[in-house]
Coordinates of C-alpha atoms in Angstrom, one line a residue:
M343 CA -70.2 -43.0 -233.4
G344 CA -72.1 -43.7 -236.5
N345 CA -74.7 -41.4 -237.9
R346 CA -77.5 -43.9 -237.0
T347 CA -76.8 -43.9 -233.3
D348 CA -80.0 -43.1 -231.5
Y349 CA -80.7 -42.2 -227.8
A350 CA -80.8 -45.8 -226.6
E351 CA -77.6 -46.7 -228.3
L352 CA -76.0 -43.6 -226.9
L353 CA -77.0 -44.6 -223.4
E354 CA -75.6 -48.1 -224.0
R355 CA -72.3 -46.6 -225.0
C356 CA -72.3 -44.7 -221.7
R357 CA -73.1 -47.7 -219.6
S358 CA -70.4 -49.8 -221.3
T359 CA -67.5 -47.5 -220.7
R360 CA -64.9 -48.6 -218.1
E361 CA -63.5 -45.2 -217.4
T362 CA -64.7 -43.2 -214.4
Y363 CA -65.4 -39.5 -215.1
V364 CA -67.1 -38.6 -211.8
D365 CA -65.5 -39.2 -208.5
V366 CA -67.5 -39.6 -205.3
E367 CA -66.1 -39.0 -201.8
R368 CA -68.3 -39.4 -198.7
H369 CA -67.5 -37.8 -195.3
G370 CA -70.3 -38.4 -192.9
E371 CA -73.4 -36.6 -194.2
V372 CA -71.6 -34.8 -196.9
A373 CA -70.6 -36.2 -200.3
T374 CA -68.4 -34.5 -202.9
L375 CA -68.9 -35.1 -206.6
T376 CA -65.9 -34.2 -208.7
L377 CA -66.1 -34.0 -212.5
N378 CA -62.9 -35.8 -213.5
D379 CA -62.0 -35.3 -217.2
P380 CA -59.5 -32.4 -216.9
E381 CA -58.0 -33.0 -220.4
R382 CA -61.4 -31.9 -221.8
Y383 CA -61.9 -29.3 -219.1
N384 CA -64.6 -31.5 -217.6
S385 CA -66.8 -30.9 -220.6
L386 CA -70.1 -32.9 -220.7
T387 CA -69.2 -35.8 -222.9
P388 CA -72.0 -38.4 -223.0
E389 CA -70.1 -40.6 -220.6
L390 CA -69.3 -37.9 -218.0
C391 CA -72.9 -36.5 -218.2
F392 CA -74.4 -40.0 -217.8
Q393 CA -72.2 -40.8 -214.8
L394 CA -73.0 -37.4 -213.2
R395 CA -76.7 -38.0 -213.5
E396 CA -76.4 -41.6 -212.1
R397 CA -74.2 -40.5 -209.1
L398 CA -76.5 -37.6 -208.3
A399 CA -79.5 -39.8 -208.4
E400 CA -77.9 -42.3 -206.0
L401 CA -76.8 -39.6 -203.6
C402 CA -80.1 -37.8 -203.7
S403 CA -81.9 -41.0 -202.8
D404 CA -79.5 -41.8 -199.9
T405 CA -81.1 -40.6 -196.7
D406 CA -77.7 -40.6 -195.0
I407 CA -76.4 -37.8 -197.3
R408 CA -77.5 -34.3 -196.3
V409 CA -75.3 -32.2 -198.6
I410 CA -73.7 -32.7 -202.0
I411 CA -70.7 -30.6 -203.1
L412 CA -70.3 -30.4 -206.8
T413 CA -66.9 -29.3 -208.2
G414 CA -64.4 -30.0 -211.0
K415 CA -61.0 -31.5 -211.3
D416 CA -57.9 -29.3 -211.8
E417 CA -58.4 -26.1 -213.8
A418 CA -62.0 -26.2 -214.8
F419 CA -65.4 -26.6 -213.2
C420 CA -67.2 -27.6 -216.4
A421 CA -66.6 -26.4 -220.0
G422 CA -70.2 -27.1 -221.0
G423 CA -71.4 -29.4 -223.8
D424 CA -68.9 -31.6 -225.5
L425 CA -68.2 -30.4 -229.0
G426 CA -67.9 -34.0 -230.3
L427 CA -71.4 -34.7 -229.2
I428 CA -72.6 -31.4 -230.7
Q429 CA -71.1 -32.4 -234.0
D430 CA -72.7 -35.8 -233.9
C431 CA -76.1 -34.0 -233.6
K432 CA -76.0 -33.4 -237.4
G433 CA -76.0 -37.2 -237.9
F434 CA -78.9 -37.6 -235.5
I435 CA -80.9 -35.0 -237.5
D436 CA -80.0 -36.1 -241.0
E437 CA -79.9 -39.9 -240.7
G438 CA -80.7 -41.0 -237.2
Y439 CA -83.7 -43.1 -236.2
E440 CA -85.5 -40.3 -234.5
G441 CA -83.9 -37.2 -236.0
A442 CA -84.0 -34.2 -233.6
A443 CA -85.9 -36.2 -231.1
T444 CA -82.7 -37.9 -230.2
I445 CA -81.2 -34.6 -229.2
W446 CA -84.3 -33.6 -227.4
R447 CA -84.2 -36.8 -225.3
W448 CA -80.6 -36.2 -224.4
I449 CA -81.2 -32.6 -223.4
R450 CA -84.4 -33.4 -221.4
N451 CA -83.3 -36.6 -219.7
Q452 CA -79.5 -36.0 -219.2
F453 CA -78.9 -32.2 -219.1
G454 CA -82.4 -31.5 -217.7
G455 CA -82.3 -34.6 -215.6
I456 CA -79.2 -33.3 -213.8
A457 CA -80.7 -29.8 -213.2
R458 CA -83.9 -31.3 -211.9
L459 CA -82.1 -33.6 -209.5
I460 CA -80.2 -30.6 -208.1
S461 CA -83.1 -28.3 -207.8
Q462 CA -86.0 -30.6 -207.0
S463 CA -84.5 -33.1 -204.7
D464 CA -84.6 -32.5 -200.9
T465 CA -80.8 -32.8 -200.8
Y466 CA -78.9 -29.5 -200.4
V467 CA -76.3 -29.0 -203.2
I468 CA -73.4 -26.6 -203.1
A469 CA -71.5 -25.6 -206.3
A470 CA -67.8 -25.2 -205.6
V471 CA -66.8 -23.4 -208.8
N472 CA -63.1 -24.0 -209.0
G473 CA -62.5 -22.8 -212.6
P474 CA -64.4 -21.8 -215.8
A475 CA -68.0 -22.8 -215.8
A476 CA -69.4 -22.5 -219.3
G477 CA -72.7 -23.3 -221.1
V478 CA -74.6 -26.1 -219.5
G479 CA -71.9 -26.4 -216.9
L480 CA -72.8 -22.9 -215.8
S481 CA -76.5 -24.0 -215.8
F482 CA -75.7 -26.8 -213.4
A483 CA -74.0 -24.3 -211.0
F484 CA -77.0 -22.0 -211.2
A485 CA -79.3 -24.9 -210.3
C486 CA -77.5 -25.4 -207.0
D487 CA -78.7 -24.1 -203.6
H488 CA -75.4 -22.3 -202.8
I489 CA -72.6 -21.2 -205.1
I490 CA -69.0 -20.6 -203.9
M491 CA -66.6 -19.4 -206.5
A492 CA -62.8 -19.4 -206.5
D493 CA -61.3 -16.0 -207.2
E494 CA -59.7 -17.1 -210.4
A495 CA -62.8 -18.9 -211.8
R496 CA -65.0 -17.4 -214.4
L497 CA -68.7 -17.8 -215.4
V498 CA -69.0 -18.0 -219.2
M499 CA -72.2 -17.5 -221.1
A500 CA -70.9 -19.5 -224.1
F501 CA -74.2 -20.3 -225.7
G502 CA -74.3 -17.5 -228.3
E503 CA -70.7 -18.3 -229.4
I504 CA -71.9 -21.6 -230.9
A505 CA -75.3 -20.2 -232.0
L506 CA -77.3 -21.7 -229.2
A507 CA -79.9 -20.1 -226.9
P508 CA -79.3 -20.4 -223.1
E509 CA -80.8 -23.7 -221.8
V510 CA -81.3 -25.9 -218.8
G511 CA -82.8 -23.2 -216.6
T512 CA -80.3 -20.5 -217.4
N513 CA -82.9 -18.0 -218.6
W514 CA -85.0 -18.6 -215.6
F515 CA -82.2 -18.1 -213.1
L516 CA -80.6 -15.0 -214.8
T517 CA -83.7 -13.0 -215.3
R518 CA -84.7 -13.5 -211.7
A519 CA -81.2 -12.8 -210.4
V520 CA -80.3 -9.7 -212.5
G521 CA -83.4 -8.7 -214.5
Y522 CA -84.2 -9.1 -218.2
Q523 CA -81.9 -6.3 -219.6
K524 CA -78.8 -7.4 -217.7
A525 CA -79.5 -11.1 -218.5
M526 CA -79.7 -10.3 -222.2
E527 CA -76.5 -8.2 -221.9
L528 CA -74.6 -11.1 -220.4
F529 CA -75.8 -13.4 -223.2
V530 CA -75.0 -11.0 -226.1
S531 CA -71.6 -10.0 -224.7
G532 CA -70.5 -13.5 -223.9
E533 CA -67.9 -12.0 -221.7
A534 CA -66.4 -14.1 -218.8
I535 CA -67.7 -12.9 -215.5
T536 CA -65.1 -12.7 -212.7
A537 CA -65.8 -14.0 -209.2
D538 CA -66.0 -10.5 -207.7
S539 CA -68.4 -9.3 -210.4
A540 CA -70.5 -12.5 -210.1
K541 CA -70.8 -11.9 -206.3
D542 CA -71.7 -8.2 -206.8
M543 CA -74.4 -9.2 -209.2
G544 CA -75.8 -11.8 -206.9
L545 CA -75.0 -14.7 -209.2
V546 CA -72.9 -16.4 -206.5
N547 CA -73.0 -16.4 -202.7
S548 CA -69.3 -15.8 -202.1
A549 CA -65.8 -15.6 -203.7
V550 CA -62.8 -17.1 -202.0
K551 CA -59.2 -17.9 -202.7
A552 CA -58.7 -21.1 -204.7
D553 CA -57.1 -23.0 -201.9
A554 CA -60.0 -22.0 -199.6
L555 CA -62.7 -23.2 -202.0
L556 CA -63.4 -26.7 -200.7
P557 CA -62.8 -25.8 -197.1
A558 CA -65.4 -23.0 -197.5
A559 CA -67.8 -25.4 -199.2
N560 CA -67.4 -28.0 -196.4
K561 CA -67.8 -25.3 -193.7
W562 CA -71.1 -24.2 -195.3
A563 CA -72.1 -27.9 -195.5
E564 CA -71.5 -28.2 -191.8
K565 CA -73.9 -25.2 -191.2
V566 CA -76.6 -27.0 -193.3
C567 CA -76.1 -30.2 -191.4
R568 CA -76.5 -28.5 -188.0
L569 CA -80.1 -27.7 -189.0
P570 CA -82.8 -30.5 -188.9
D571 CA -83.0 -32.4 -192.1
S572 CA -86.8 -31.9 -192.4
V573 CA -86.5 -28.1 -192.0
I574 CA -83.9 -27.9 -194.8
A575 CA -86.0 -30.1 -197.1
M576 CA -89.2 -28.1 -196.5
T577 CA -87.6 -24.7 -196.8
K578 CA -85.8 -25.7 -200.0
T579 CA -89.0 -26.9 -201.5
Q580 CA -90.9 -23.7 -200.5
M581 CA -88.2 -21.3 -201.7
R582 CA -87.9 -23.0 -205.0
K583 CA -91.6 -22.6 -205.7
V584 CA -92.5 -19.2 -204.3
S585 CA -90.9 -17.1 -207.1
D586 CA -93.6 -18.4 -209.4
M587 CA -96.5 -18.0 -206.9
T588 CA -98.6 -15.1 -205.8
W589 CA -98.1 -13.9 -202.3
E590 CA -101.4 -15.6 -201.2
Q591 CA -100.3 -18.9 -202.7
A592 CA -96.9 -18.7 -201.0
I593 CA -98.3 -17.9 -197.6
V594 CA -100.8 -20.8 -197.9
M595 CA -98.0 -23.2 -198.6
E596 CA -96.0 -21.9 -195.6
E597 CA -99.1 -22.2 -193.4
F598 CA -99.3 -25.9 -194.2
A599 CA -95.5 -26.5 -193.7
E600 CA -95.1 -24.7 -190.3
P601 CA -97.4 -27.1 -188.3
I602 CA -95.4 -30.0 -189.5
C603 CA -92.3 -28.4 -188.0
F604 CA -94.0 -28.2 -184.7
T605 CA -94.4 -32.0 -184.6
T606 CA -90.7 -32.8 -184.9
R607 CA -88.5 -33.7 -182.0
S608 CA -85.8 -31.4 -183.2
H609 CA -88.1 -28.4 -182.9
R610 CA -89.3 -29.3 -179.4
S611 CA -85.7 -29.9 -178.2
S612 CA -84.5 -26.7 -179.7
V613 CA -87.3 -24.7 -178.0
D614 CA -86.7 -26.4 -174.7
A615 CA -82.9 -25.6 -174.9
L616 CA -83.7 -22.0 -175.7
V617 CA -86.1 -21.7 -172.7
R618 CA -83.5 -23.3 -170.4
S619 CA -80.8 -20.9 -171.6
K620 CA -83.0 -17.9 -170.8
R621 CA -83.7 -19.2 -167.3
D622 CA -80.0 -19.7 -166.5

């Protein structure tokens, strides 16, 4: 990559690659996205990051897919930002067409674009953290709706190690999950967080044996798929918003959503089935 490569040229490089760095498997209403660059510990090279955003966008717009499971190949979930790309940032700043704006575009549209797809789409996303999740890779896990962690995996707040502040929603998630002081402690220490510690702190939903990780993720996906699609979508939207609302704002939003549920066939059939069961 030359020093004068700008954002558009970086995207063109990603589009032209013939290698596949993100695998997609579909099983009914569930799709599994696997980051597949194990030699780099599934770090976010431009090509892998670009493919992840593209595949996510396709699946989130597919009405046949209810749940996406995000995981990594072999030993790592995602090692975070690619060091090669980070080194290239000096060229963007010193000699590139748009200077630091090139970096801003990448962070906003690619890193941020992935996090927004996960958190703002109606599709339910499960992070199956199979190995170390560091930096922006950790941010992507935190953006998911449910996090299952293998017992040998680790969460790594690696931002400070390379003189970066947490990004892509990490500050938002951590301060709400553990409070400001604990979040700052995790950032300053940079220590790897074990699966059991992460569960105890409320950073992940569950910790399981490595060979039980994907079965556990699929079992949870089945639970999600048993609920009506509209109910999952509306509840996800509400729960994502209420932490930044007053109580009054939250209850008003809920008051508008509930009557919509009453109009659905799934609601009426569920109520009818419950009534019949109580009669029997």
